[in-house]
Amino acid sequence: MQPDRNSLGTSHPEGVEGTVVERAIYLHGVRQDNPHSFRAVVHRLAEPDQAVAWVGLANAAPEEIEQVAQIFHLHPLAVEDAIVAHQRPKIERYDDTLFVVLRPATYDDDTETVHLGELHLFIGPDFVVTVRHSDEPRLAPVRKRMDNDPHLMALGPEAVLYAVLDFVVDGYAPVIAGLENDIDEIEEQVFESDPAVSRRIYELSREVLALQRATKPLLDILEALKRGHEKYGVDEELRRNMRDVADHATGVVERVDGFRQTLMSILSLNSTLVAQTQNEKMTRLAETANQQSDRVKSASSWAAILFAPTVIAGIYGMNFDKMPELHWYWGYPMAIGLMVLTCTTMYIVFRRRDWI
């Protein structure tokens, strides 16, 4: 549906101006004006010269998005999604307006983490509205590209959609490079038996899963756009550009899927190595316990052998008057012999049991 060109009175409050990061009017692919207000944008689009408006919002409040929706007659369901945010990547058509949700990503080298943004686009017959729900990535490079390529911009609002898609898909490249480097480091940690590696594998797996959810729907979005090329008469050059983006997106999705499989394999390998290390520790502990047990047995055996003569000597050292062996001629040799016999017997028994 065309923007309301006739209701330009006082019905559009200017509160939305605070979140507008871009207002641009293009004619035949060339930027003609940077209107100072929304009212000026709508006035300019009311002129019958096939101008295209590009309006960018950043972290807009709900009431501000609703104001833009009123100006461009955006569908309430799409507006609700844009207000609520936290949407999955998707594409929906409402009459002659496309609503696209993208999840661009950036990689933080300092913290080695992936940050997912959220970008909503409304593509109409003569307007583009972008709603950015995150600080990064900014779309300034896309606007600069379109300003420097009037031929591409002259293809209409869908050319802006292509440029944004191309920018988002290309933005995944440094993220993939960062994740690949992290995975290489994790593999080294696993073989070095780093105790912190399990937590790092878990955290990186979560990041890869989030990135997978952000990138995989891109293929459905691009396929849906491809199906509509004939029906909506999309320029052949733009179709080729979209196919190029689809090829890059396919590569990104395959790489991310590969990362997830690799991390699962690394996690399985780490579990195996941890179990092997634990088994080795248990084996060493068991060997140590056996060695200690052997030493205890040996010490106990010798203590028992030495204790036997002490018992015999203690008995005959009590000096009772009624002990016949005390005055017997063979008493002393018998006591010594008994000691030797007892110790020898005990030594033979302990030796056979490998206690000494």
Coordinates of C-alpha atoms in Angstrom, one line a residue:
M1 CA 0.0 0.0 0.0
Q2 CA 1.3 3.4 -0.9
P3 CA 2.2 5.8 1.9
D4 CA -0.5 8.3 2.8
R5 CA 0.4 11.2 0.6
N6 CA -2.6 13.4 1.5
S7 CA -2.7 13.3 5.3
L8 CA 0.2 15.6 5.9
G9 CA -1.3 17.9 8.3
T10 CA -0.7 17.7 12.1
S11 CA -1.5 14.0 12.3
H12 CA 2.1 12.9 12.3
P13 CA 3.9 13.9 15.5
E14 CA 7.6 14.6 15.3
G15 CA 8.6 12.4 18.3
V16 CA 10.0 9.8 16.0
E17 CA 12.7 12.1 14.8
G18 CA 14.9 11.3 17.8
T19 CA 15.6 7.7 16.6
V20 CA 15.9 8.4 12.9
V21 CA 19.5 7.8 11.8
E22 CA 18.9 8.3 8.1
R23 CA 16.4 10.0 5.8
A24 CA 17.2 9.9 2.2
I25 CA 15.4 10.5 -1.1
Y26 CA 16.6 8.8 -4.2
L27 CA 15.6 9.6 -7.8
H28 CA 16.8 7.3 -10.6
G29 CA 19.4 5.9 -8.2
V30 CA 20.9 9.2 -7.2
R31 CA 20.5 10.7 -3.7
Q32 CA 18.5 13.9 -4.2
D33 CA 17.8 15.1 -0.7
N34 CA 18.2 14.4 3.0
P35 CA 14.9 15.6 4.4
H36 CA 15.1 17.2 7.8
S37 CA 11.9 15.7 9.0
F38 CA 9.4 12.9 8.4
R39 CA 6.9 15.4 7.2
A40 CA 9.4 16.5 4.5
V41 CA 9.9 12.8 3.5
V42 CA 6.2 12.2 3.0
H43 CA 5.8 15.5 1.1
R44 CA 8.6 14.5 -1.3
L45 CA 7.1 11.0 -1.9
A46 CA 3.8 12.7 -2.8
E47 CA 5.4 14.1 -5.9
P48 CA 4.8 11.9 -9.1
D49 CA 8.5 11.4 -10.1
Q50 CA 9.1 7.8 -8.8
A51 CA 11.3 8.9 -6.0
V52 CA 12.3 6.3 -3.4
A53 CA 12.7 7.0 0.4
W54 CA 15.0 5.3 2.7
V55 CA 14.4 5.8 6.4
G56 CA 16.5 4.2 9.1
L57 CA 15.5 3.8 12.8
A58 CA 17.7 2.7 15.6
N59 CA 16.5 1.3 19.0
A60 CA 13.1 3.1 18.4
A61 CA 10.5 3.2 21.1
P62 CA 7.2 1.4 20.4
E63 CA 5.2 4.6 19.9
E64 CA 7.8 5.8 17.4
I65 CA 7.6 2.7 15.3
E66 CA 3.8 3.0 15.4
Q67 CA 4.1 6.6 14.0
V68 CA 6.2 5.3 11.1
A69 CA 3.7 2.5 10.5
Q70 CA 0.9 5.1 10.3
I71 CA 2.8 7.1 7.7
F72 CA 3.7 4.2 5.5
H73 CA 0.6 2.1 6.2
L74 CA 2.5 -0.9 7.5
H75 CA 0.6 -4.0 8.4
P76 CA -0.2 -4.2 12.2
L77 CA 1.2 -7.8 12.5
A78 CA 4.5 -6.8 11.0
V79 CA 4.5 -3.6 13.2
E80 CA 3.9 -5.8 16.3
D81 CA 6.9 -8.0 15.4
A82 CA 9.0 -4.9 14.9
I83 CA 8.0 -3.5 18.3
V84 CA 8.4 -6.8 20.3
A85 CA 11.7 -7.7 18.5
H86 CA 13.5 -10.9 19.5
Q87 CA 12.2 -12.5 16.2
R88 CA 13.6 -15.3 14.3
P89 CA 14.9 -14.5 10.8
K90 CA 12.0 -14.6 8.3
I91 CA 10.3 -13.0 5.4
E92 CA 6.6 -12.2 5.1
R93 CA 4.6 -10.3 2.5
Y94 CA 1.7 -8.0 3.4
D95 CA 0.0 -6.8 0.2
D96 CA 2.8 -4.9 -1.7
T97 CA 5.1 -4.6 1.3
L98 CA 7.8 -7.1 2.3
F99 CA 8.7 -7.5 6.0
V100 CA 12.1 -9.1 6.5
V101 CA 13.8 -10.0 9.8
L102 CA 17.6 -10.6 9.8
R103 CA 20.0 -11.5 12.6
P104 CA 23.4 -10.0 11.8
A105 CA 26.4 -11.1 13.8
T106 CA 29.7 -9.6 15.0
Y107 CA 32.7 -11.2 16.7
D108 CA 34.4 -9.6 19.8
D109 CA 38.1 -10.5 19.7
D110 CA 38.7 -9.4 23.2
T111 CA 36.0 -11.6 24.8
E112 CA 36.0 -14.2 22.0
T113 CA 32.2 -14.1 21.9
V114 CA 29.6 -13.8 19.1
H115 CA 27.0 -11.0 19.4
L116 CA 23.8 -11.3 17.4
G117 CA 21.9 -8.2 16.4
E118 CA 18.4 -7.8 15.0
L119 CA 17.4 -5.9 11.9
H120 CA 13.9 -5.4 10.5
L121 CA 13.2 -4.2 7.0
F122 CA 10.0 -2.9 5.4
I123 CA 10.3 -2.9 1.6
G124 CA 7.5 -1.0 -0.1
P125 CA 6.9 0.1 -3.7
D126 CA 8.7 3.4 -3.1
F127 CA 10.2 3.2 0.4
V128 CA 12.5 1.3 2.6
V129 CA 12.2 1.4 6.4
T130 CA 15.0 -0.3 8.4
V131 CA 14.5 -0.8 12.2
R132 CA 17.7 -1.7 14.0
H133 CA 17.3 -3.2 17.5
S134 CA 21.0 -3.4 18.3
D135 CA 24.0 -1.1 18.3
E136 CA 25.9 -3.2 15.8
P137 CA 26.2 -3.6 13.0
R138 CA 25.4 -0.2 11.6
L139 CA 24.1 0.1 8.0
A140 CA 26.3 3.1 7.1
P141 CA 28.5 0.9 4.7
V142 CA 25.3 -0.2 2.9
R143 CA 24.1 3.4 2.5
K144 CA 27.6 4.4 1.2
R145 CA 27.6 1.6 -1.3
M146 CA 24.2 2.6 -2.6
D147 CA 25.2 6.2 -2.8
N148 CA 28.3 5.2 -4.9
D149 CA 26.3 2.9 -7.2
P150 CA 23.4 4.8 -8.7
H151 CA 22.8 2.0 -11.2
L152 CA 22.1 -0.5 -8.5
M153 CA 20.0 1.9 -6.5
A154 CA 18.0 2.7 -9.6
L155 CA 16.7 -0.9 -9.5
G156 CA 14.4 0.2 -6.6
P157 CA 13.7 -0.7 -3.0
E158 CA 14.5 -4.4 -3.5
A159 CA 18.0 -3.3 -4.5
V160 CA 18.4 -2.0 -0.9
L161 CA 17.1 -5.3 0.4
Y162 CA 19.8 -7.1 -1.7
A163 CA 22.5 -4.8 -0.4
V164 CA 21.5 -5.3 3.2
L165 CA 21.3 -9.1 2.7
D166 CA 24.8 -9.0 1.1
F167 CA 26.1 -6.9 4.0
V168 CA 24.7 -9.2 6.6
V169 CA 26.0 -12.4 4.9
D170 CA 29.4 -10.9 4.3
G171 CA 29.4 -9.9 8.0
Y172 CA 29.3 -13.5 9.0
A173 CA 32.8 -14.1 7.5
P174 CA 34.8 -12.6 10.4
V175 CA 32.5 -14.4 12.9
I176 CA 33.3 -17.7 11.2
A177 CA 37.0 -16.9 11.2
G178 CA 36.9 -16.1 14.9
L179 CA 35.0 -19.3 15.7
E180 CA 37.4 -21.4 13.6
N181 CA 40.3 -20.0 15.6
D182 CA 38.5 -20.7 18.9
I183 CA 37.9 -24.3 17.8
D184 CA 41.6 -24.7 16.9
E185 CA 42.5 -23.4 20.4
I186 CA 40.0 -25.8 22.0
E187 CA 41.5 -28.8 20.2
E188 CA 44.9 -27.9 21.6
Q189 CA 43.5 -27.5 25.1
V190 CA 41.8 -30.9 24.8
F191 CA 45.1 -32.7 24.1
E192 CA 46.8 -30.7 26.8
S193 CA 44.2 -31.9 29.3
D194 CA 43.3 -28.3 30.3
P195 CA 40.6 -28.6 33.0
A196 CA 38.9 -25.4 31.7
V197 CA 38.3 -26.8 28.2
S198 CA 34.9 -28.4 29.0
R199 CA 33.4 -25.2 30.0
R200 CA 34.8 -23.5 26.9
I201 CA 33.4 -26.2 24.7
Y202 CA 30.0 -25.7 26.2
E203 CA 30.0 -21.9 25.9
L204 CA 31.2 -22.1 22.3
S205 CA 28.6 -24.7 21.4
R206 CA 25.9 -22.3 22.6
E207 CA 27.3 -19.5 20.5
V208 CA 27.5 -21.8 17.4
L209 CA 23.9 -23.0 18.0
A210 CA 22.7 -19.3 18.2
L211 CA 24.6 -18.5 15.0
Q212 CA 23.1 -21.5 13.3
R213 CA 19.6 -20.3 14.2
A214 CA 20.4 -16.9 12.8
T215 CA 21.9 -18.1 9.5
K216 CA 19.9 -21.2 8.5
P217 CA 16.6 -19.3 7.9
L218 CA 18.5 -17.1 5.4
L219 CA 18.3 -19.9 2.8
D220 CA 14.5 -19.9 3.2
I221 CA 14.4 -16.1 2.9
L222 CA 16.4 -16.1 -0.3
E223 CA 14.4 -19.0 -1.8
A224 CA 11.2 -17.1 -1.1
L225 CA 12.6 -14.0 -2.8
K226 CA 13.6 -16.2 -5.8
R227 CA 10.1 -17.6 -6.2
G228 CA 8.7 -14.1 -6.4
H229 CA 11.2 -12.8 -9.0
E230 CA 9.0 -13.7 -12.0
K231 CA 5.7 -12.6 -10.4
Y232 CA 7.0 -9.2 -9.3
G233 CA 9.2 -8.6 -12.3
V234 CA 12.5 -8.3 -10.5
D235 CA 15.4 -7.0 -12.7
E236 CA 17.6 -9.7 -14.1
E237 CA 20.8 -8.1 -12.7
L238 CA 19.2 -8.0 -9.2
R239 CA 18.3 -11.7 -9.6
R240 CA 21.9 -12.5 -10.4
N241 CA 23.0 -10.6 -7.3
M242 CA 20.5 -12.4 -5.1
R243 CA 21.9 -15.8 -6.4
D244 CA 25.4 -14.7 -5.5
V245 CA 24.2 -13.8 -1.9
A246 CA 22.4 -17.2 -1.8
D247 CA 25.7 -19.0 -2.7
H248 CA 27.5 -17.1 0.0
A249 CA 24.7 -17.8 2.5
T250 CA 24.8 -21.5 1.7
G251 CA 28.6 -21.6 2.4
V252 CA 28.0 -19.8 5.7
V253 CA 25.3 -22.3 6.8
E254 CA 27.5 -25.2 5.8
R255 CA 30.4 -23.9 7.8
V256 CA 28.3 -23.2 10.9
D257 CA 26.8 -26.7 10.6
G258 CA 30.3 -28.1 10.3
F259 CA 31.4 -26.2 13.5
R260 CA 28.6 -27.8 15.5
Q261 CA 29.5 -31.3 14.3
T262 CA 33.2 -30.6 15.1
L263 CA 32.4 -29.3 18.6
M264 CA 30.3 -32.5 19.2
S265 CA 33.2 -34.6 18.1
I266 CA 35.6 -32.6 20.3
L267 CA 33.2 -32.9 23.3
S268 CA 33.1 -36.7 22.8
L269 CA 36.9 -36.9 22.5
N270 CA 37.3 -34.7 25.6
S271 CA 35.0 -37.0 27.5
T272 CA 37.0 -40.0 26.4
L273 CA 40.3 -38.4 27.3
V274 CA 38.9 -37.3 30.7
A275 CA 37.6 -40.8 31.4
Q276 CA 40.9 -42.3 30.3
T277 CA 42.8 -39.9 32.6
Q278 CA 40.5 -40.7 35.5
N279 CA 41.0 -44.4 34.8
E280 CA 44.8 -43.9 34.8
K281 CA 44.5 -42.0 38.1
M282 CA 42.4 -44.8 39.6
T283 CA 44.9 -47.4 38.4
R284 CA 47.7 -45.5 40.0
L285 CA 45.8 -45.1 43.2
A286 CA 45.0 -48.8 43.2
E287 CA 48.6 -49.6 42.7
T288 CA 49.6 -47.3 45.4
A289 CA 47.0 -48.8 47.7
N290 CA 48.3 -52.3 46.9
Q291 CA 51.8 -51.3 47.5
Q292 CA 50.8 -49.8 50.9
S293 CA 48.8 -52.9 51.7
D294 CA 51.9 -55.1 50.9
R295 CA 54.0 -53.0 53.1
V296 CA 51.5 -53.2 55.9
K297 CA 51.3 -57.0 55.5
S298 CA 55.1 -57.3 55.6
A299 CA 55.4 -55.0 58.6
S300 CA 52.6 -56.9 60.4
S301 CA 54.1 -60.3 59.6
W302 CA 57.5 -59.3 61.0
A303 CA 55.8 -57.8 64.0
A304 CA 54.0 -61.1 64.6
I305 CA 57.2 -63.1 64.2
L306 CA 59.1 -60.9 66.6
F307 CA 56.1 -60.9 69.0
A308 CA 56.1 -64.7 69.4
P309 CA 59.4 -65.0 71.3
T310 CA 58.4 -62.0 73.4
V311 CA 55.3 -63.9 74.5
I312 CA 57.3 -67.0 75.4
A313 CA 60.0 -65.0 77.2
G314 CA 57.3 -63.1 79.0
I315 CA 55.6 -66.3 80.2
Y316 CA 58.8 -67.7 81.6
G317 CA 59.9 -64.4 83.0
M318 CA 57.0 -64.3 85.5
N319 CA 59.0 -66.3 88.1
F320 CA 56.2 -68.1 89.7
D321 CA 57.3 -70.8 92.2
K322 CA 55.1 -73.5 90.8
M323 CA 56.5 -73.4 87.2
P324 CA 58.2 -76.8 86.8
E325 CA 60.1 -75.7 83.7
L326 CA 62.0 -73.1 85.7
H327 CA 64.0 -75.7 87.6
W328 CA 64.2 -78.3 84.8
Y329 CA 67.6 -79.0 83.3
W330 CA 66.3 -78.7 79.7
G331 CA 64.0 -75.8 80.4
Y332 CA 66.2 -73.1 78.8
P333 CA 67.0 -75.1 75.6
M334 CA 63.3 -75.9 75.3
A335 CA 62.3 -72.3 75.6
I336 CA 64.8 -71.2 73.0
G337 CA 63.8 -74.0 70.7
L338 CA 60.2 -73.2 71.1
M339 CA 60.9 -69.6 70.1
V340 CA 62.9 -70.6 67.0
L341 CA 60.2 -73.2 66.0
T342 CA 57.4 -70.7 66.4
C343 CA 59.2 -67.9 64.5
T344 CA 60.3 -70.3 61.7
T345 CA 56.7 -71.7 61.3
M346 CA 55.2 -68.2 61.2
Y347 CA 57.9 -67.1 58.6
I348 CA 57.1 -70.1 56.4
V349 CA 53.3 -69.4 56.6
F350 CA 53.7 -65.7 55.8
R351 CA 56.2 -66.4 53.0
R352 CA 53.8 -68.7 51.3
R353 CA 51.1 -66.1 51.4
D354 CA 53.5 -63.5 49.9
W355 CA 53.2 -61.3 52.9
I356 CA 56.9 -61.0 53.3

